[in-house]
JSON list of C-alpha atoms in Angstrom, two decimals:
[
{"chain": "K", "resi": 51, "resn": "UNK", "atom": "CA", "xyz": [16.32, -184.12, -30.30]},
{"chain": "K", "resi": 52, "resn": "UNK", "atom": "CA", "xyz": [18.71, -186.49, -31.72]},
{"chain": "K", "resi": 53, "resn": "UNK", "atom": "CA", "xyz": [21.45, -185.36, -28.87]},
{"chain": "K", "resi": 54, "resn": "UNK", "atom": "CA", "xyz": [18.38, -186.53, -26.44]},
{"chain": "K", "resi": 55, "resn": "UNK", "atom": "CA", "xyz": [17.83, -190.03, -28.54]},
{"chain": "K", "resi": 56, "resn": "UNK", "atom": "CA", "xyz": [21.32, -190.32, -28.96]},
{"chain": "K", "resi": 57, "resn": "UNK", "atom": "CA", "xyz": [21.56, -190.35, -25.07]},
{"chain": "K", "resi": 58, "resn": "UNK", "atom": "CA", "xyz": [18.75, -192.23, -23.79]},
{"chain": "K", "resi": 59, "resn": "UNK", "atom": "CA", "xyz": [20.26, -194.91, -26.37]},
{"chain": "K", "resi": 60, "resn": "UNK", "atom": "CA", "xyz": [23.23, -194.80, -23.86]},
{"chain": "K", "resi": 61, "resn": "UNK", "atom": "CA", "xyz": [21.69, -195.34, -20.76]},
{"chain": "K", "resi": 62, "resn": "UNK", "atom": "CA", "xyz": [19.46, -197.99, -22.28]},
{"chain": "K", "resi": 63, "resn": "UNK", "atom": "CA", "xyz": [21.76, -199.89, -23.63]},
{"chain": "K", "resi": 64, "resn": "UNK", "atom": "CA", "xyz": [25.32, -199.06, -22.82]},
{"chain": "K", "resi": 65, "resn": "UNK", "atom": "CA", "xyz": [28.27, -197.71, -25.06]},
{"chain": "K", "resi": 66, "resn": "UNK", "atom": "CA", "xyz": [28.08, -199.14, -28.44]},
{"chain": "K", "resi": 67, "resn": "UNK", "atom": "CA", "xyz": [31.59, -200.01, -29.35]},
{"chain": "K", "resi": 68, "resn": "UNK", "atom": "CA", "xyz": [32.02, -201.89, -32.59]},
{"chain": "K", "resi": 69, "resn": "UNK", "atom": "CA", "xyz": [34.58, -204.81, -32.59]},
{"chain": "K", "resi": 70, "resn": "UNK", "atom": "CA", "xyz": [35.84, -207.21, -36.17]},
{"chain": "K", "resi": 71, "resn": "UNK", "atom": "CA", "xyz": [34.69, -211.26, -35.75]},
{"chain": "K", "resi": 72, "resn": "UNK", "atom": "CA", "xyz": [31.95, -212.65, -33.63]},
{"chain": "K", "resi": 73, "resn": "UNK", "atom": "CA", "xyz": [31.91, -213.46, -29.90]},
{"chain": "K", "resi": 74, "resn": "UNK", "atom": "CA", "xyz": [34.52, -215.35, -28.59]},
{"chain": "K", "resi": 75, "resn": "UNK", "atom": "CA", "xyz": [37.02, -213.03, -30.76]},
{"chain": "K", "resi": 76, "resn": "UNK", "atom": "CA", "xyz": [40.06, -211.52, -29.02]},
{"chain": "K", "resi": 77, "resn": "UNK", "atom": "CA", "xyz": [38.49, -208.02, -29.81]},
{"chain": "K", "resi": 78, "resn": "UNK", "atom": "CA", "xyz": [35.94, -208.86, -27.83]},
{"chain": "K", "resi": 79, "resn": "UNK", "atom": "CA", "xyz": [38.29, -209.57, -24.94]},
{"chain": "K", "resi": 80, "resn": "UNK", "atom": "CA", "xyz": [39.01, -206.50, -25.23]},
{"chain": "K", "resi": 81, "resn": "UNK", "atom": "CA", "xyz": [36.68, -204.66, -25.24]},
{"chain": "K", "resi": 82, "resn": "UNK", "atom": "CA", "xyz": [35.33, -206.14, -22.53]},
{"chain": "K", "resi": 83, "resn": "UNK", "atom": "CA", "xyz": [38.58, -205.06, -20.57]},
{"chain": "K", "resi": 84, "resn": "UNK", "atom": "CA", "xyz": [38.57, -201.41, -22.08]},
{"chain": "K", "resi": 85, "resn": "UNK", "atom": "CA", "xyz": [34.55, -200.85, -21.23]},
{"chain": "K", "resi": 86, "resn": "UNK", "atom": "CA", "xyz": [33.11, -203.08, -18.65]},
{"chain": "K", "resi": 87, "resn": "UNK", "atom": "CA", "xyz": [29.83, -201.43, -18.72]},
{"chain": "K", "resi": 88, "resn": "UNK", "atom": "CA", "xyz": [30.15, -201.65, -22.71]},
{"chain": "K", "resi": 89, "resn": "UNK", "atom": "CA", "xyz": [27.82, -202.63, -25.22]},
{"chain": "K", "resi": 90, "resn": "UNK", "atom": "CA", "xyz": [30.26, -204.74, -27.73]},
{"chain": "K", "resi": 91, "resn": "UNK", "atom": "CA", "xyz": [28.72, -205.17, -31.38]},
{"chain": "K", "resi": 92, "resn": "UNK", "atom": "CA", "xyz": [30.26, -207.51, -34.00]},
{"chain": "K", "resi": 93, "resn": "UNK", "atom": "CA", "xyz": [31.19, -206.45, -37.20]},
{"chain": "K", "resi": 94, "resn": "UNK", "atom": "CA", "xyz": [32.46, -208.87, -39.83]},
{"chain": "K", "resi": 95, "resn": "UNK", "atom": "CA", "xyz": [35.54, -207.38, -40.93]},
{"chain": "K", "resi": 96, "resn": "UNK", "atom": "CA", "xyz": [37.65, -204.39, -39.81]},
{"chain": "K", "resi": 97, "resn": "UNK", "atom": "CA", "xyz": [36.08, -201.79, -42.26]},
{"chain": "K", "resi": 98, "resn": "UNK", "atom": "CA", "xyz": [32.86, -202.69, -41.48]},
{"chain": "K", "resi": 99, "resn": "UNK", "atom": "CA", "xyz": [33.67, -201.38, -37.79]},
{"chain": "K", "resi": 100, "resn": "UNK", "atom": "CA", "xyz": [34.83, -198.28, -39.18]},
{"chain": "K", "resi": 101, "resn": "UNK", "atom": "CA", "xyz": [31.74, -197.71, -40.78]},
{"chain": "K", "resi": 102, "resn": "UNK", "atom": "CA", "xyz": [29.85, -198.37, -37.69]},
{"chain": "K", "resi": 103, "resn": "UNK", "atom": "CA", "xyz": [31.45, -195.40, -36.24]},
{"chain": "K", "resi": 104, "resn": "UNK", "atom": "CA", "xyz": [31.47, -193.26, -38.86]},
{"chain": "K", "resi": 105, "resn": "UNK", "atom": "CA", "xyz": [28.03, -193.82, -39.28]},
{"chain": "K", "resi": 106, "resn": "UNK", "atom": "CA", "xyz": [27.25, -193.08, -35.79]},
{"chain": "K", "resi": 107, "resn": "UNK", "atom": "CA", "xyz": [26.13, -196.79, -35.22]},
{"chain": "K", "resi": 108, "resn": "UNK", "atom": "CA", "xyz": [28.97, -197.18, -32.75]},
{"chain": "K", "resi": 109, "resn": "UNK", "atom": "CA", "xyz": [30.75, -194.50, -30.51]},
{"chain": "K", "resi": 110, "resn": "UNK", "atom": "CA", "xyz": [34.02, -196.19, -31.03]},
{"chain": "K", "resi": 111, "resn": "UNK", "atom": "CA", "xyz": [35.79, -199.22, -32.27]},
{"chain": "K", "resi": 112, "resn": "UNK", "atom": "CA", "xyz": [38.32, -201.56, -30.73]},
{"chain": "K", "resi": 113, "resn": "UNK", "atom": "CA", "xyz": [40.71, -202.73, -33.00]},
{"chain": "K", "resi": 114, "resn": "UNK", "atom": "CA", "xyz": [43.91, -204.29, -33.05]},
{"chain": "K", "resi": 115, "resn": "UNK", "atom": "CA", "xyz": [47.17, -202.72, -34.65]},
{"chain": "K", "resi": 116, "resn": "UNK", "atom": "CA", "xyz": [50.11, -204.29, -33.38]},
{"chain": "K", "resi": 117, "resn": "UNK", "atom": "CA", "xyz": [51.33, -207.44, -32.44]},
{"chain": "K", "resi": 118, "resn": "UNK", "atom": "CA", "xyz": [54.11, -208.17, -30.48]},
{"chain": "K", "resi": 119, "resn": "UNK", "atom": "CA", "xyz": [55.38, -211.35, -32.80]},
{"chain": "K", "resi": 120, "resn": "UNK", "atom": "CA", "xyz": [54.25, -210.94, -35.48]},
{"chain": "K", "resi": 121, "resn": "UNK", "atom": "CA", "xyz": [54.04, -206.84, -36.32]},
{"chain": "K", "resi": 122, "resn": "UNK", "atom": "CA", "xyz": [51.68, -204.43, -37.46]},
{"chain": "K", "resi": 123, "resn": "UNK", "atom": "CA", "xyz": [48.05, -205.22, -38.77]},
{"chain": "K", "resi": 124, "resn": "UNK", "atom": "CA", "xyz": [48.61, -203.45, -41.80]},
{"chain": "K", "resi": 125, "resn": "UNK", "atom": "CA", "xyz": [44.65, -202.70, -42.83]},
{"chain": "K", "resi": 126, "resn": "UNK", "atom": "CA", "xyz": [44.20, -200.98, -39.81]},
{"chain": "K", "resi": 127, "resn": "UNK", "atom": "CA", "xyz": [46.76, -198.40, -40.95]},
{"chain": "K", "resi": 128, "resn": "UNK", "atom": "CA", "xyz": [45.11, -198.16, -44.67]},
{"chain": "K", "resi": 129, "resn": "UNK", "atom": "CA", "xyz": [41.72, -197.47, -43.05]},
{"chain": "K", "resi": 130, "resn": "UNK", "atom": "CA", "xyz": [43.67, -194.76, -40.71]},
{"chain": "K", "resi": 131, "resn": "UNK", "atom": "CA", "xyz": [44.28, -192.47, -43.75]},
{"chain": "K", "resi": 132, "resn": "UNK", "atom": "CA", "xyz": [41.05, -193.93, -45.22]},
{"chain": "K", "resi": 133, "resn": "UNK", "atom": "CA", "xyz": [38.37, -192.31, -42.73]},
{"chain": "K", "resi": 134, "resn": "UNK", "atom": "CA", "xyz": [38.13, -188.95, -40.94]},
{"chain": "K", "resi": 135, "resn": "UNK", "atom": "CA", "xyz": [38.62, -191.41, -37.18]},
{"chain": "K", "resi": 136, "resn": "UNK", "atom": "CA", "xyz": [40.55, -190.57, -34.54]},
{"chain": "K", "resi": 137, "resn": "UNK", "atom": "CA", "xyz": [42.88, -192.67, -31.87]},
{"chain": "K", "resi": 138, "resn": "UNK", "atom": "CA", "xyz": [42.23, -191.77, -28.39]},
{"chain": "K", "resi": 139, "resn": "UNK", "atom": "CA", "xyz": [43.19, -194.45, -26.63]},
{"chain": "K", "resi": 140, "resn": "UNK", "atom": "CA", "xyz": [44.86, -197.96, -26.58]},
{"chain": "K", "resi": 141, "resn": "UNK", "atom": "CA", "xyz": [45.15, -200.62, -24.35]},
{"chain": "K", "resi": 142, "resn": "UNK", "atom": "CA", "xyz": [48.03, -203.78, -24.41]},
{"chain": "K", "resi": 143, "resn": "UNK", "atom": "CA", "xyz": [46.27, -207.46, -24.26]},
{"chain": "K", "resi": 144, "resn": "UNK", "atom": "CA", "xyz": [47.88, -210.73, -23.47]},
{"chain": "K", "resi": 145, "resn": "UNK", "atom": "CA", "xyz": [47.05, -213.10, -26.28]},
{"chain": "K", "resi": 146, "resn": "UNK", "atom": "CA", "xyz": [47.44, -216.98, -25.41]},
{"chain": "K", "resi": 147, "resn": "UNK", "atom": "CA", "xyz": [46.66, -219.19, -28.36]},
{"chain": "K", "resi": 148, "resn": "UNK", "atom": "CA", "xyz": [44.81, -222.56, -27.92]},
{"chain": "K", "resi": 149, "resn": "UNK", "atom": "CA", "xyz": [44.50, -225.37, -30.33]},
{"chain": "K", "resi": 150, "resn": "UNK", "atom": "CA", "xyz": [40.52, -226.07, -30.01]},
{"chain": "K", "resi": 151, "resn": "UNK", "atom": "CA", "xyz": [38.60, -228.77, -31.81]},
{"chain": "K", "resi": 152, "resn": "UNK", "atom": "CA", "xyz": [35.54, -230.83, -31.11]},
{"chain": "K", "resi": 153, "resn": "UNK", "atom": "CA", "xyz": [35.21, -233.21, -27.89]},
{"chain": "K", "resi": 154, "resn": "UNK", "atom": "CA", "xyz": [36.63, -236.18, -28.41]},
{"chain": "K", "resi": 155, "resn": "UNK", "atom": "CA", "xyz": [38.88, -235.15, -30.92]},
{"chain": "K", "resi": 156, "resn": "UNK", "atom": "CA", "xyz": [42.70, -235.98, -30.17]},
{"chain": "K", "resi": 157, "resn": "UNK", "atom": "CA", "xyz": [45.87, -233.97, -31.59]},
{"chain": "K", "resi": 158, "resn": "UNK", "atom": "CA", "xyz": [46.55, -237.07, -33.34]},
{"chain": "K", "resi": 159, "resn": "UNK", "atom": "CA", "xyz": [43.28, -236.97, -35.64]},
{"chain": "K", "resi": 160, "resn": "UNK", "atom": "CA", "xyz": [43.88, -233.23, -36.95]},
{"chain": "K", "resi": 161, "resn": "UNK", "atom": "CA", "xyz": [44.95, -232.21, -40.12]},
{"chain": "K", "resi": 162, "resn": "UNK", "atom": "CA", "xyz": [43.53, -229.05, -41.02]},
{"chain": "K", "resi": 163, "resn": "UNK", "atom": "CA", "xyz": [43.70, -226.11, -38.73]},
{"chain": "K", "resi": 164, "resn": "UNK", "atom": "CA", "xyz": [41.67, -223.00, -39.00]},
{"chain": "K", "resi": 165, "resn": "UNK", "atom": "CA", "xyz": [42.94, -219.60, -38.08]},
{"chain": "K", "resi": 166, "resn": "UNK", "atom": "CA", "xyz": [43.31, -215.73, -38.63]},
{"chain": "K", "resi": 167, "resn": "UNK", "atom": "CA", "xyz": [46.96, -215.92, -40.44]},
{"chain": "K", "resi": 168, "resn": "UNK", "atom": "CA", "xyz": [47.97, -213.44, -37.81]},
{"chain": "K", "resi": 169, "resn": "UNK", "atom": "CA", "xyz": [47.36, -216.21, -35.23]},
{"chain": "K", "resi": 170, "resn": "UNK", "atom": "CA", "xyz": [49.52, -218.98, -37.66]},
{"chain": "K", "resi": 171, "resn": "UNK", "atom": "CA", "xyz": [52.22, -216.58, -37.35]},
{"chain": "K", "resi": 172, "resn": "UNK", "atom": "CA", "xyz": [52.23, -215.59, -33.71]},
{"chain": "K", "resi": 173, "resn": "UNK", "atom": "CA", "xyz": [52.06, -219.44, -33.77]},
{"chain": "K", "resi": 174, "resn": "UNK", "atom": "CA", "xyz": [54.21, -220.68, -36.53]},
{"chain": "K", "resi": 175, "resn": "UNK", "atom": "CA", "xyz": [57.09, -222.86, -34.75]},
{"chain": "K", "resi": 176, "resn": "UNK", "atom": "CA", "xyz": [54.59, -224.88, -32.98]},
{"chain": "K", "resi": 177, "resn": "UNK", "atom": "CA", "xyz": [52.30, -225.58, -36.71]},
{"chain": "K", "resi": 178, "resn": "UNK", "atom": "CA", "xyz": [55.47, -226.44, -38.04]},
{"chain": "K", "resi": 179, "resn": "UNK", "atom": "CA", "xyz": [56.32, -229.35, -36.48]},
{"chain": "K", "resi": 180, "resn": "UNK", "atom": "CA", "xyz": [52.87, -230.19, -36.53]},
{"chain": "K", "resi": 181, "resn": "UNK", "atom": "CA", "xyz": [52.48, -230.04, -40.40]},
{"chain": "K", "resi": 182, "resn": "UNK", "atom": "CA", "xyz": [48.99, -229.22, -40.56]},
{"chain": "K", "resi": 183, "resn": "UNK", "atom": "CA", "xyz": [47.39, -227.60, -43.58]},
{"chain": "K", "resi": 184, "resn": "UNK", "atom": "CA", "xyz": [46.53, -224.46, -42.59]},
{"chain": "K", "resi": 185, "resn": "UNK", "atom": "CA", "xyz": [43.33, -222.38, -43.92]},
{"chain": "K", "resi": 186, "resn": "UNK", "atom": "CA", "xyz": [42.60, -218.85, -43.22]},
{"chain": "K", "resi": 187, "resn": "UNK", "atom": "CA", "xyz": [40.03, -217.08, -41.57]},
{"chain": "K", "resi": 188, "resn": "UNK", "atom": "CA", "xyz": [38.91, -213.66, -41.17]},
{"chain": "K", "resi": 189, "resn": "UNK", "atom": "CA", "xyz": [38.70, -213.73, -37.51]},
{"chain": "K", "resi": 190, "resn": "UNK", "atom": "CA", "xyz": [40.03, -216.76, -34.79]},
{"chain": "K", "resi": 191, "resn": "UNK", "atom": "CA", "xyz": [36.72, -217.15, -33.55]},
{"chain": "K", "resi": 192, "resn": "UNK", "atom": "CA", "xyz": [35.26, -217.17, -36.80]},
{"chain": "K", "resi": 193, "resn": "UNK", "atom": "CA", "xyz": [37.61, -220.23, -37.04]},
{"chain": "K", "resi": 194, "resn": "UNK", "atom": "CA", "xyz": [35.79, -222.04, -33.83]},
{"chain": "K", "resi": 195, "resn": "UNK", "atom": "CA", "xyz": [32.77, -221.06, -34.91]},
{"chain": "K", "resi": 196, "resn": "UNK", "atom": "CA", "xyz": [33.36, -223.37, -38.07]},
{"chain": "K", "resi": 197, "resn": "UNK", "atom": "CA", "xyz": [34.93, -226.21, -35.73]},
{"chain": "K", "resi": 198, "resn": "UNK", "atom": "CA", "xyz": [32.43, -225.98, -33.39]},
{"chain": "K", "resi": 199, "resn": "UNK", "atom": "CA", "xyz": [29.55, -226.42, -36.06]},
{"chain": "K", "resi": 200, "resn": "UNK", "atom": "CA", "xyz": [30.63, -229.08, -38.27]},
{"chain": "K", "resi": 201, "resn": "UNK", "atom": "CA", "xyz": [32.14, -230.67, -35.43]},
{"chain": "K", "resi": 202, "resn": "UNK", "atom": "CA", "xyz": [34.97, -232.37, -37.80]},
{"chain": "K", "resi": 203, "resn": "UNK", "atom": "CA", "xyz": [37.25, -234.67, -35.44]},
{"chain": "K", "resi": 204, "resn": "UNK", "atom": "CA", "xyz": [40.17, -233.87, -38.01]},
{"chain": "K", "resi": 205, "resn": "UNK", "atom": "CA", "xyz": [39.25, -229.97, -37.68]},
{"chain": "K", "resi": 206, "resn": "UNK", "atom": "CA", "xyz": [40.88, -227.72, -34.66]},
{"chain": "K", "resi": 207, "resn": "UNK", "atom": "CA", "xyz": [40.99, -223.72, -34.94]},
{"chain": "K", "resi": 208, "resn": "UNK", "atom": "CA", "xyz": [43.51, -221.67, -33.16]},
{"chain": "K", "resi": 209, "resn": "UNK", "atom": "CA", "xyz": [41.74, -218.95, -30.86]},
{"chain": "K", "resi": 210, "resn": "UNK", "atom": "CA", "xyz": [41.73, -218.06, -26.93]},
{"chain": "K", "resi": 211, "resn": "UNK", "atom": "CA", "xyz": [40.43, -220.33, -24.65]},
{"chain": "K", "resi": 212, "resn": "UNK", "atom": "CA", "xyz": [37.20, -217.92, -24.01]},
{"chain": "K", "resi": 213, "resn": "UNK", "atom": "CA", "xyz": [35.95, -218.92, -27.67]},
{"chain": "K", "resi": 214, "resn": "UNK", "atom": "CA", "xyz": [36.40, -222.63, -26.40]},
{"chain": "K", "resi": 215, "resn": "UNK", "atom": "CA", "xyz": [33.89, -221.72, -23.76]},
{"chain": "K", "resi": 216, "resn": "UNK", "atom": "CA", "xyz": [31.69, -220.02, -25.83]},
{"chain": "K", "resi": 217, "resn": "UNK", "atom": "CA", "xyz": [31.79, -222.42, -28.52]},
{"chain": "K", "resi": 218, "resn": "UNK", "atom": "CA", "xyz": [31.72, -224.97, -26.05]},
{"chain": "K", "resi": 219, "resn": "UNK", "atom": "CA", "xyz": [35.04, -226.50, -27.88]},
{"chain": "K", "resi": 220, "resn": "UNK", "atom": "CA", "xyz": [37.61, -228.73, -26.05]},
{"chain": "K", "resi": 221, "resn": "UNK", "atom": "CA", "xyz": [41.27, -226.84, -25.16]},
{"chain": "K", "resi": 222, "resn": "UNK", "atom": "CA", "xyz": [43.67, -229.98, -26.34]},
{"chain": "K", "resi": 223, "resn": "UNK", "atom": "CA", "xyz": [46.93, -227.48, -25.97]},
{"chain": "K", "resi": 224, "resn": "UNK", "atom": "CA", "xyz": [47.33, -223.78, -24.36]},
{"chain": "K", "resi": 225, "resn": "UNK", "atom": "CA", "xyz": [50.01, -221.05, -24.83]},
{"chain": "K", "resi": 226, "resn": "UNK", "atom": "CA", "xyz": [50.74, -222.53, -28.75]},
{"chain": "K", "resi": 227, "resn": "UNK", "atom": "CA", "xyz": [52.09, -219.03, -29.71]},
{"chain": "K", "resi": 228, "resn": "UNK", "atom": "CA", "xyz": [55.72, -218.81, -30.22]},
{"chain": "K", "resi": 229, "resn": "UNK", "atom": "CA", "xyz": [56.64, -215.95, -27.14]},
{"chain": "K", "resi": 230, "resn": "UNK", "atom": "CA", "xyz": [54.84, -216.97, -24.11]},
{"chain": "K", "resi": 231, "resn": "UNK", "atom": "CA", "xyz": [54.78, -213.01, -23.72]},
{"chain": "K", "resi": 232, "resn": "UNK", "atom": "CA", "xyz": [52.83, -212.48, -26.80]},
{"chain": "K", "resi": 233, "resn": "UNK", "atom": "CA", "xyz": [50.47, -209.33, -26.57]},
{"chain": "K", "resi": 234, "resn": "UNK", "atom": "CA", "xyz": [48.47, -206.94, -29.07]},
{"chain": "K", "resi": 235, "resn": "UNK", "atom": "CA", "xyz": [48.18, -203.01, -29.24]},
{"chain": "K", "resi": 236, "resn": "UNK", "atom": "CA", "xyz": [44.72, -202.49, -29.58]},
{"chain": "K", "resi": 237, "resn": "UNK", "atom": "CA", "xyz": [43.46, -199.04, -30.33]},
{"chain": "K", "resi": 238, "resn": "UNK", "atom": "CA", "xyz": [40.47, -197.14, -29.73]},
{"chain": "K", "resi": 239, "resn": "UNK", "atom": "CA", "xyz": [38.95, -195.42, -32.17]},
{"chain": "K", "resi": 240, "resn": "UNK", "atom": "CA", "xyz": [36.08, -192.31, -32.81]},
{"chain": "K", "resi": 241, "resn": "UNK", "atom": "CA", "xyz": [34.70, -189.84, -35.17]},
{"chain": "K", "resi": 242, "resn": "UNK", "atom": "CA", "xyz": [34.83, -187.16, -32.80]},
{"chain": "K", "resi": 243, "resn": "UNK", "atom": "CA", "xyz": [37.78, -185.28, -31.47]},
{"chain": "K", "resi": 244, "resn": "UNK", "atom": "CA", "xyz": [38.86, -186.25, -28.09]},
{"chain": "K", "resi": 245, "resn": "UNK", "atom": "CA", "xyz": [41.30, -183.75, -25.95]},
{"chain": "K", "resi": 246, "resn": "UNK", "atom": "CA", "xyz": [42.40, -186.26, -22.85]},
{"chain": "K", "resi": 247, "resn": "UNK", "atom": "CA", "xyz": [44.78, -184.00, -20.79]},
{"chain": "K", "resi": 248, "resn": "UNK", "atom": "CA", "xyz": [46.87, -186.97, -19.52]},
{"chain": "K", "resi": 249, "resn": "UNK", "atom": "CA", "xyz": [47.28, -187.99, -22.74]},
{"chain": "K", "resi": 250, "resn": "UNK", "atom": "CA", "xyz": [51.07, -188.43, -23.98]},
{"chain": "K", "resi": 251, "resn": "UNK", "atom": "CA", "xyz": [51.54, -189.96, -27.09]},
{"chain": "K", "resi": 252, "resn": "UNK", "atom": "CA", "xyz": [49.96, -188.74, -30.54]},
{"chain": "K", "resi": 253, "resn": "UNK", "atom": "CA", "xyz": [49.97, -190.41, -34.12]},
{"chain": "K", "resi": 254, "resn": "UNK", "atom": "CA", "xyz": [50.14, -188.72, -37.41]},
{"chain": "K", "resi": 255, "resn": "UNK", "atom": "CA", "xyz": [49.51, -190.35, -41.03]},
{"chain": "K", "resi": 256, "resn": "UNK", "atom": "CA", "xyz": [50.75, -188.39, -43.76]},
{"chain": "K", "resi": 257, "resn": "UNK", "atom": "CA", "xyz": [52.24, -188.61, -47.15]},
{"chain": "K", "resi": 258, "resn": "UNK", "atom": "CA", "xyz": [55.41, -186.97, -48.76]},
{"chain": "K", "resi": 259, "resn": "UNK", "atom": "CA", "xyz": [57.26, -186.81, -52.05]},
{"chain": "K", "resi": 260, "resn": "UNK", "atom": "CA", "xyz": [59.18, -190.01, -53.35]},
{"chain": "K", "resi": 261, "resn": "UNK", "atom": "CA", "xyz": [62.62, -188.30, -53.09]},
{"chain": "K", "resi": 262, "resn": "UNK", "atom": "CA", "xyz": [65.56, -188.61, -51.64]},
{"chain": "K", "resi": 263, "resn": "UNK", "atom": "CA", "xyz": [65.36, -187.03, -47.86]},
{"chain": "K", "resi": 264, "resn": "UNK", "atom": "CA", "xyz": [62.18, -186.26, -47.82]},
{"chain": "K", "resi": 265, "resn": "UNK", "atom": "CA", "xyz": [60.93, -188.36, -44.53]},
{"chain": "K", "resi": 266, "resn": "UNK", "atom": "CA", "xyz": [64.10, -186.86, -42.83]},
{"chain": "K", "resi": 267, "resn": "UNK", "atom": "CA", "xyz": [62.87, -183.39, -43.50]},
{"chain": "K", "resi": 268, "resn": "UNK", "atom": "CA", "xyz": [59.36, -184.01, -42.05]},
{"chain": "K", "resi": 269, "resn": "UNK", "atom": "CA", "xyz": [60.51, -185.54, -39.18]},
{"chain": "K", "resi": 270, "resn": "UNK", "atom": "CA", "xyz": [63.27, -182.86, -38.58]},
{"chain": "K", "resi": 271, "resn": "UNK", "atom": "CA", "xyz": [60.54, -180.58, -37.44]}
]
């Protein structure tokens, strides 16, 4: 019976797949790529989306592990070894970052930018001239969700020009990120174990004595 709800849920409502920030986030981006006939659901934070799925909420999560500039999203690795999920796919997304603030608001006026600090340091040369204080946020579009409500005209976030849209935020500068080839590794993960025959790449987290040699010995195999 649950097999039969589980199903009907499907065709109802699409593939759940659980994503971290709120709409407007690059996750979401991708998802949307990744599952066009998708269901995306926000989580708040990356765990949180690993719970999802683990709790059968979700039948996978999208989730970003690598970046291009500025290397690998370290929590996503912790929460890896941390839960009994699997990677069975992954997909490579452009990322463009665009300084968004409030209409009306010119570059001139800001001095506070909002961010993920992934995002400040796939876009670090171009904040540093700018001199900006710079305040974290757990997701970009968590970031123009902030700008867009308290509609500050010495506020701009850093996020893709979709959240603009959504948050119906002004673009004053596109492509801020250092590489203009800047792109993420997002990866998709389940609880249940996937066999895809065309598949050609496989990841393995494991642990081994602090010793001398004992990483070459593993990998020797």
């Amino acid at each position: 019976m649950n097999l039969s709800k589980d199903f009907q849920h499907k065709i109802l409502n699409g593939t759940r797949i659980a994503y971290s920030g709120v709409k407007g986030a690059f996750a979401e981006i991708a998802v949307k790529r990744i599952f066009p006939d998708g269901n995306p659901v926000a989580f708040p934070d990356f765990k949180s989306a690993y719970k999802a799925v683990e709790a059968g909420e979700c039948e996978c999560a999208v989730l970003p592990i690598e970046n291009s500039t500025a290397g690998m999203v370290s929590e996503i690795y912790d929460l890896l070894v941390e839960f009994e999920n699997y990677i069975v796919g992954e997909q490579i997304i452009t990322i463009e970052h665009c300084l968004l603030a409030s209409e009306g608001t010119k570059i001139e006026d800001i001095n506070t930018v909002y961010s993920h600090p992934q995002s400040f340091m796939q876009s670090s040369e171009y904040l540093r001239e700018a001199g900006w204080k710079q305040i974290s946020m757990k997701n970009n579009a968590f970031a123009a969700q902030k700008v867009a409500n308290e509609k500050n005209m010495t506020q701009a976030a850093i996020a893709s020009e979709y959240a603009a849209k959504v948050y119906g935020l002004q673009v004053l500068k596109k492509g801020i990120n250092d590489l203009k080839d800047n792109s993420t590794r997002f990866i998709i993960v389940t609880n249940q174990k996937v066999f895809l025959p065309e598949a050609n790449k496989i990841g393995l987290c494991f642990e081994i004595n602090h010793e001398s040699g004992a990483l070459y010995h593993a990998l020797s195999h």
